[in-house]
Amino acid sequence: MTVRVGVIGAGMIGQDHIRRLTDVVTGARVTAVTDLDAARTAEVAAGVGATAYPTGADLIASPDVDAVLVTSWGPTHAEHVLGAIAAGKPVFCEKPLATTAEDCLRIVEAERAHGRRLVQVGFMRRFDAGYRQMKQVLASGSIGTPLIVHCAHRNPTVGDAYHSAMAAQDTAVHEIDVLRWLLDDEIVSAQVITPRATSKRFAHLKDPQIMYFETANGVRIDLEVFVNCQYGYDIQCETVGEDGLVRLPDPAAAYVRTAGQHSSAVLQDWKARFADAFDTEFREWIASVAAGAEPTGPSAWDGYAATVISDAAVRSLESDGTVVTADMKPRPTFYGGTA
């Protein structure tokens, strides 16, 4: 079958996913678009032969929509995801699932009441080939029990709208999700400290930040978030086990030897770094919808957990590095827990 997708939010990310669903992923067709900007809605919809809808609720209710993609402004996510659950339609929501833990729990409870998973959250790192290789190594036990994880998340620059809390909420949240998945372990506390600040930042921003996390099984994680590193977009991850270590590979690039130098290019943005992961993420989501199966990607519970943990990191930042417990509810059996 061809899955008819309605897209709520036609900004940069929404348009990129519309392109992906139209030109890259087979078995999908964008049939409906809505955005707060009516002119943009009309333009984007016309570009793919879709119908423009005035509101997200109208789009969700359309009989021409089999599944919903939410790429709108973060504070609107909960409303649209809840609407899709009420309509019984699969919904892919770009992160965050919701901007508050309370709204995330509302989504979790609505999905549980529905009786089957409908929600997938857009944490694309789980679909990256390198992270999937790391997951296989850890699951095999070849490096022994994980003890320590070292990570870095670096951006060349950010705009002046980026504020200190976004280092956890928008940036580190990707590591928070992928590390929970890699380790099959829950993060129970967060601490954020600020070293000497780079001069190449806006005055209101604390950058870089060093984040420390501890898991339920005692794994210690350190994460450098440096969003004005200047040289490129650089994602690093290394897990140290009792018998060895596994390191995330850098993206493949040609090495050049010339003028006494041996060098390779450094990617400059997240879109280039994770393009293949985004493609795989949507291929697998569309395949699950077409098969009438539950999604296999990050769940509503994962969206809730990421929000709780990133909130704990923000509270630590705002309290000058106090260790903050991630105040998370017990995981329900519906999501593979014991509660």
Tab-separated table of C-alpha atoms in Angstrom:
chain	number	residue	atom	x	y	z
A	1	MET	CA	0.000	0.000	0.000
A	2	THR	CA	0.965	3.634	-0.332
A	3	VAL	CA	0.887	5.357	3.053
A	4	ARG	CA	-0.795	8.751	2.813
A	5	VAL	CA	1.009	11.124	5.185
A	6	GLY	CA	-0.280	14.417	6.545
A	7	VAL	CA	2.426	16.855	7.638
A	8	ILE	CA	1.804	19.376	10.428
A	9	GLY	CA	4.483	22.057	10.239
A	10	ALA	CA	6.060	23.130	6.949
A	11	GLY	CA	9.187	24.867	8.206
A	12	MET	CA	12.752	23.809	7.438
A	13	ILE	CA	12.545	20.351	9.024
A	14	GLY	CA	9.019	19.743	7.776
A	15	GLN	CA	9.990	20.583	4.214
A	16	ASP	CA	13.086	18.385	4.418
A	17	HIS	CA	10.973	15.437	5.576
A	18	ILE	CA	8.398	16.148	2.839
A	19	ARG	CA	11.250	15.962	0.315
A	20	ARG	CA	12.400	12.713	1.931
A	21	LEU	CA	8.948	11.134	1.829
A	22	THR	CA	8.456	12.279	-1.759
A	23	ASP	CA	11.855	11.619	-3.346
A	24	VAL	CA	13.660	9.071	-1.158
A	25	VAL	CA	11.229	6.776	0.659
A	26	THR	CA	9.132	4.372	-1.381
A	27	GLY	CA	5.573	3.542	-0.395
A	28	ALA	CA	4.696	7.002	0.932
A	29	ARG	CA	2.896	10.030	-0.446
A	30	VAL	CA	2.359	13.392	1.242
A	31	THR	CA	-1.334	14.110	0.790
A	32	ALA	CA	-1.929	16.897	3.317
A	33	VAL	CA	0.001	19.849	4.730
A	34	THR	CA	-0.729	22.490	7.338
A	35	ASP	CA	1.309	25.263	8.914
A	36	LEU	CA	0.602	28.399	10.954
A	37	ASP	CA	1.705	30.368	7.893
A	38	ALA	CA	-1.185	29.929	5.432
A	39	ALA	CA	0.846	31.146	2.458
A	40	ARG	CA	3.615	28.670	3.187
A	41	THR	CA	1.036	25.904	3.653
A	42	ALA	CA	-0.383	26.603	0.200
A	43	GLU	CA	3.030	26.820	-1.454
A	44	VAL	CA	4.432	23.628	0.102
A	45	ALA	CA	1.219	21.660	-0.485
A	46	ALA	CA	1.066	22.728	-4.133
A	47	GLY	CA	4.680	21.666	-4.625
A	48	VAL	CA	3.842	18.023	-3.868
A	49	GLY	CA	0.229	17.897	-5.040
A	50	ALA	CA	-1.131	17.765	-1.499
A	51	THR	CA	-4.195	19.393	0.033
A	52	ALA	CA	-3.653	22.447	2.262
A	53	TYR	CA	-5.526	22.316	5.580
A	54	PRO	CA	-6.178	25.261	7.915
A	55	THR	CA	-5.407	23.414	11.170
A	56	GLY	CA	-3.737	20.308	12.479
A	57	ALA	CA	-7.074	18.988	13.729
A	58	ASP	CA	-8.566	19.274	10.241
A	59	LEU	CA	-5.600	17.458	8.751
A	60	ILE	CA	-5.726	14.623	11.301
A	61	ALA	CA	-9.448	14.130	10.679
A	62	SER	CA	-9.016	13.898	6.903
A	63	PRO	CA	-9.924	10.530	5.352
A	64	ASP	CA	-7.022	11.112	2.945
A	65	VAL	CA	-4.478	10.850	5.799
A	66	ASP	CA	-3.327	7.423	7.025
A	67	ALA	CA	-0.487	8.657	9.231
A	68	VAL	CA	0.589	11.983	10.717
A	69	LEU	CA	4.010	13.654	10.791
A	70	VAL	CA	4.408	16.424	13.387
A	71	THR	CA	7.203	18.925	12.668
A	72	SER	CA	5.568	22.056	14.064
A	73	TRP	CA	6.714	24.364	16.865
A	74	GLY	CA	7.601	22.308	19.977
A	75	PRO	CA	4.850	23.609	22.295
A	76	THR	CA	2.204	22.406	19.788
A	77	HIS	CA	3.469	18.824	19.629
A	78	ALA	CA	1.391	17.431	22.485
A	79	GLU	CA	-1.853	18.754	21.007
A	80	HIS	CA	-1.227	17.172	17.614
A	81	VAL	CA	0.088	13.856	18.928
A	82	LEU	CA	-2.898	13.515	21.253
A	83	GLY	CA	-5.182	14.314	18.335
A	84	ALA	CA	-3.620	11.577	16.210
A	85	ILE	CA	-3.935	9.028	19.026
A	86	ALA	CA	-7.603	9.954	19.481
A	87	ALA	CA	-8.102	9.371	15.748
A	88	GLY	CA	-6.275	6.029	15.940
A	89	LYS	CA	-3.641	7.136	13.418
A	90	PRO	CA	0.101	6.407	13.598
A	91	VAL	CA	2.028	9.572	14.371
A	92	PHE	CA	5.697	10.422	13.951
A	93	CYS	CA	6.671	13.383	16.140
A	94	GLU	CA	9.973	15.179	15.781
A	95	LYS	CA	11.635	15.805	19.116
A	96	PRO	CA	10.582	16.952	21.604
A	97	LEU	CA	7.551	14.749	22.097
A	98	ALA	CA	6.300	17.616	24.284
A	99	THR	CA	7.948	20.530	26.050
A	100	THR	CA	6.937	19.389	29.545
A	101	ALA	CA	7.133	16.026	31.294
A	102	GLU	CA	3.477	16.408	32.251
A	103	ASP	CA	2.389	16.659	28.615
A	104	CYS	CA	4.610	13.689	27.736
A	105	LEU	CA	2.811	11.651	30.402
A	106	ARG	CA	-0.550	12.706	28.970
A	107	ILE	CA	0.564	11.234	25.653
A	108	VAL	CA	1.837	8.068	27.333
A	109	GLU	CA	-1.470	7.566	29.150
A	110	ALA	CA	-3.513	8.264	26.008
A	111	GLU	CA	-1.514	5.717	24.040
A	112	ARG	CA	-1.827	3.111	26.791
A	113	ALA	CA	-5.575	3.695	26.881
A	114	HIS	CA	-5.687	3.184	23.106
A	115	GLY	CA	-4.108	-0.234	23.655
A	116	ARG	CA	-1.292	-0.292	21.089
A	117	ARG	CA	1.676	1.842	20.126
A	118	LEU	CA	0.982	4.595	17.620
A	119	VAL	CA	3.712	7.116	18.485
A	120	GLN	CA	7.296	7.277	17.247
A	121	VAL	CA	9.621	10.102	18.335
A	122	GLY	CA	12.225	11.519	15.958
A	123	PHE	CA	15.489	10.584	17.643
A	124	MET	CA	17.346	9.650	14.472
A	125	ARG	CA	20.647	8.608	16.077
A	126	ARG	CA	19.232	5.108	16.666
A	127	PHE	CA	19.082	4.722	12.870
A	128	ASP	CA	22.690	5.792	12.195
A	129	ALA	CA	24.874	2.959	10.894
A	130	GLY	CA	27.706	3.741	13.303
A	131	TYR	CA	25.514	3.782	16.394
A	132	ARG	CA	23.840	0.567	15.259
A	133	GLN	CA	27.270	-1.062	14.975
A	134	MET	CA	28.074	0.112	18.501
A	135	LYS	CA	24.783	-1.355	19.714
A	136	GLN	CA	25.668	-4.722	18.156
A	137	VAL	CA	29.097	-4.710	19.805
A	138	LEU	CA	27.659	-3.908	23.224
A	139	ALA	CA	24.890	-6.493	22.868
A	140	SER	CA	27.425	-9.159	21.877
A	141	GLY	CA	29.314	-8.740	25.155
A	142	SER	CA	32.648	-8.644	23.334
A	143	ILE	CA	33.932	-5.643	25.326
A	144	GLY	CA	32.435	-6.852	28.598
A	145	THR	CA	30.207	-4.895	30.930
A	146	PRO	CA	30.097	-1.164	30.062
A	147	LEU	CA	31.711	1.055	32.701
A	148	ILE	CA	32.229	4.527	31.234
A	149	VAL	CA	30.997	6.473	28.199
A	150	HIS	CA	32.795	9.527	26.788
A	151	CYS	CA	30.882	11.762	24.366
A	152	ALA	CA	31.165	15.082	22.580
A	153	HIS	CA	28.556	17.069	20.654
A	154	ARG	CA	30.087	20.052	18.854
A	155	ASN	CA	28.555	22.607	16.488
A	156	PRO	CA	30.565	25.241	14.611
A	157	THR	CA	28.264	28.104	15.722
A	158	VAL	CA	24.720	28.821	16.878
A	159	GLY	CA	22.459	31.836	16.474
A	160	ASP	CA	21.681	34.391	19.167
A	161	ALA	CA	18.307	32.751	19.884
A	162	TYR	CA	20.148	29.735	21.300
A	163	HIS	CA	20.222	29.942	25.100
A	164	SER	CA	22.050	27.979	27.783
A	165	ALA	CA	19.207	25.556	28.597
A	166	MET	CA	19.065	24.502	24.942
A	167	ALA	CA	22.422	22.761	25.375
A	168	ALA	CA	20.491	20.066	27.244
A	169	GLN	CA	17.009	20.429	25.756
A	170	ASP	CA	17.905	20.665	22.052
A	171	THR	CA	21.475	19.394	21.770
A	172	ALA	CA	22.370	16.841	24.459
A	173	VAL	CA	18.882	15.331	24.280
A	174	HIS	CA	20.102	13.275	21.296
A	175	GLU	CA	22.893	11.717	23.382
A	176	ILE	CA	20.463	11.225	26.266
A	177	ASP	CA	18.187	9.128	24.060
A	178	VAL	CA	20.810	7.191	22.148
A	179	LEU	CA	22.812	6.314	25.287
A	180	ARG	CA	19.718	4.947	27.044
A	181	TRP	CA	19.235	2.760	23.961
A	182	LEU	CA	22.876	1.766	23.534
A	183	LEU	CA	23.308	0.747	27.165
A	184	ASP	CA	19.774	-0.604	27.667
A	185	ASP	CA	19.963	1.277	30.958
A	186	GLU	CA	18.180	4.246	32.501
A	187	ILE	CA	19.812	7.565	33.354
A	188	VAL	CA	19.032	8.422	36.965
A	189	SER	CA	20.920	11.670	37.606
A	190	ALA	CA	22.468	14.633	35.817
A	191	GLN	CA	25.096	17.230	36.646
A	192	VAL	CA	26.210	20.157	34.487
A	193	ILE	CA	29.319	22.241	35.067
A	194	THR	CA	30.650	25.135	33.033
A	195	PRO	CA	34.397	25.394	32.339
A	196	ARG	CA	36.066	28.518	31.035
A	197	ALA	CA	33.687	29.993	28.458
A	198	THR	CA	34.703	30.489	24.864
A	199	SER	CA	34.969	34.118	23.800
A	200	LYS	CA	33.306	33.142	20.507
A	201	ARG	CA	29.785	33.060	21.876
A	202	PHE	CA	26.918	35.417	22.630
A	203	ALA	CA	27.220	36.906	26.108
A	204	HIS	CA	24.014	35.276	27.375
A	205	LEU	CA	25.208	31.734	26.534
A	206	LYS	CA	27.182	29.388	28.783
A	207	ASP	CA	29.365	27.466	26.329
A	208	PRO	CA	30.886	24.914	26.509
A	209	GLN	CA	29.116	22.784	29.091
A	210	ILE	CA	30.249	19.470	30.573
A	211	MET	CA	27.419	17.114	31.476
A	212	TYR	CA	27.733	14.102	33.723
A	213	PHE	CA	25.112	11.369	33.882
A	214	GLU	CA	24.819	8.199	35.947
A	215	THR	CA	22.732	5.191	34.977
A	216	ALA	CA	20.774	2.808	37.170
A	217	ASN	CA	23.549	0.218	36.713
A	218	GLY	CA	26.290	2.661	37.687
A	219	VAL	CA	27.675	3.556	34.260
A	220	ARG	CA	29.209	7.037	34.282
A	221	ILE	CA	28.765	9.222	31.215
A	222	ASP	CA	30.596	12.457	30.442
A	223	LEU	CA	29.375	14.638	27.576
A	224	GLU	CA	31.006	17.782	26.222
A	225	VAL	CA	28.490	20.116	24.589
A	226	PHE	CA	30.330	22.852	22.688
A	227	VAL	CA	28.122	24.704	20.237
A	228	ASN	CA	30.617	27.327	19.087
A	229	CYS	CA	33.624	25.120	18.397
A	230	GLN	CA	34.197	26.907	15.031
A	231	TYR	CA	35.747	24.029	13.109
A	232	GLY	CA	32.686	21.888	12.257
A	233	TYR	CA	29.924	19.546	13.339
A	234	ASP	CA	31.589	16.787	15.328
A	235	ILE	CA	29.865	13.887	17.123
A	236	GLN	CA	31.987	11.546	19.237
A	237	CYS	CA	31.086	8.567	21.415
A	238	GLU	CA	33.250	5.931	23.100
A	239	THR	CA	32.099	3.196	25.477
A	240	VAL	CA	34.680	1.600	27.756
A	241	GLY	CA	33.931	-1.913	28.967
A	242	GLU	CA	35.670	-4.392	31.254
A	243	ASP	CA	37.403	-6.104	28.317
A	244	GLY	CA	37.714	-3.419	25.670
A	245	LEU	CA	36.125	-0.370	24.133
A	246	VAL	CA	34.014	0.581	21.138
A	247	ARG	CA	34.196	3.950	19.432
A	248	LEU	CA	31.728	5.597	17.052
A	249	PRO	CA	33.371	5.936	13.621
A	250	ASP	CA	33.795	9.325	12.032
A	251	PRO	CA	31.896	9.797	8.758
A	252	ALA	CA	33.751	8.411	5.770
A	253	ALA	CA	35.857	11.072	4.040
A	254	ALA	CA	38.759	11.139	1.587
A	255	TYR	CA	42.178	11.891	3.049
A	256	VAL	CA	44.413	14.279	1.140
A	257	ARG	CA	48.200	14.463	1.380
A	258	THR	CA	49.580	17.711	-0.003
A	259	ALA	CA	51.963	20.521	0.942
A	260	GLY	CA	53.237	18.570	3.936
A	261	GLN	CA	49.746	17.983	5.325
A	262	HIS	CA	47.519	14.921	5.730
A	263	SER	CA	43.910	16.080	6.059
A	264	SER	CA	40.229	15.339	5.533
A	265	ALA	CA	37.157	17.556	5.511
A	266	VAL	CA	34.983	18.031	8.619
A	267	LEU	CA	31.212	18.136	8.137
A	268	GLN	CA	29.586	21.459	8.960
A	269	ASP	CA	26.010	20.589	9.951
A	270	TRP	CA	23.735	17.889	11.332
A	271	LYS	CA	21.798	17.458	8.101
A	272	ALA	CA	24.854	16.172	6.254
A	273	ARG	CA	26.061	14.072	9.220
A	274	PHE	CA	22.784	12.229	9.743
A	275	ALA	CA	21.180	12.300	6.277
A	276	ASP	CA	21.334	8.515	5.922
A	277	ALA	CA	19.965	8.036	9.445
A	278	PHE	CA	16.978	10.258	8.636
A	279	ASP	CA	16.328	8.277	5.460
A	280	THR	CA	16.501	4.943	7.302
A	281	GLU	CA	14.301	6.272	10.094
A	282	PHE	CA	11.516	7.169	7.661
A	283	ARG	CA	11.862	4.024	5.574
A	284	GLU	CA	11.363	1.907	8.688
A	285	TRP	CA	8.492	4.039	9.972
A	286	ILE	CA	6.620	3.922	6.664
A	287	ALA	CA	7.212	0.160	6.444
A	288	SER	CA	5.678	-0.355	9.895
A	289	VAL	CA	2.646	1.782	9.027
A	290	ALA	CA	2.141	-0.028	5.717
A	291	ALA	CA	2.309	-3.392	7.498
A	292	GLY	CA	-0.165	-2.300	10.175
A	293	ALA	CA	2.533	-2.981	12.770
A	294	GLU	CA	3.541	-1.003	15.813
A	295	PRO	CA	6.524	1.327	15.261
A	296	THR	CA	9.916	-0.016	16.283
A	297	GLY	CA	11.623	3.358	16.795
A	298	PRO	CA	11.760	5.529	19.927
A	299	SER	CA	8.475	5.389	21.815
A	300	ALA	CA	6.357	7.914	23.670
A	301	TRP	CA	8.009	6.613	26.832
A	302	ASP	CA	11.433	7.389	25.350
A	303	GLY	CA	10.189	10.895	24.592
A	304	TYR	CA	9.050	11.268	28.199
A	305	ALA	CA	12.340	9.944	29.592
A	306	ALA	CA	14.418	12.284	27.429
A	307	THR	CA	12.380	15.274	28.625
A	308	VAL	CA	12.725	14.327	32.297
A	309	ILE	CA	16.489	13.819	32.008
A	310	SER	CA	17.122	16.991	30.003
A	311	ASP	CA	15.017	18.920	32.538
A	312	ALA	CA	17.245	17.527	35.311
A	313	ALA	CA	20.316	18.735	33.407
A	314	VAL	CA	18.828	22.238	33.090
A	315	ARG	CA	18.077	22.332	36.825
A	316	SER	CA	21.678	21.351	37.537
A	317	LEU	CA	22.969	24.097	35.240
A	318	GLU	CA	20.750	26.638	36.961
A	319	SER	CA	21.913	25.506	40.419
A	320	ASP	CA	25.646	25.818	39.710
A	321	GLY	CA	26.370	22.149	39.143
A	322	THR	CA	24.273	20.410	41.771
A	323	VAL	CA	23.655	16.730	41.039
A	324	VAL	CA	19.947	16.451	40.181
A	325	THR	CA	17.960	13.216	40.282
A	326	ALA	CA	15.883	12.422	37.199
A	327	ASP	CA	12.441	12.189	38.780
A	328	MET	CA	10.985	9.601	36.429
A	329	LYS	CA	7.886	7.500	36.905
A	330	PRO	CA	8.297	3.688	36.802
A	331	ARG	CA	8.241	2.377	33.244
A	332	PRO	CA	4.919	0.648	32.437
A	333	THR	CA	4.862	-2.914	31.110
A	334	PHE	CA	3.223	-1.426	27.978
A	335	TYR	CA	6.679	0.003	27.156
A	336	GLY	CA	8.706	-2.980	28.318
A	337	GLY	CA	8.929	-2.046	31.998
A	338	THR	CA	7.733	-3.732	35.158
A	339	ALA	CA	5.258	-1.195	36.534
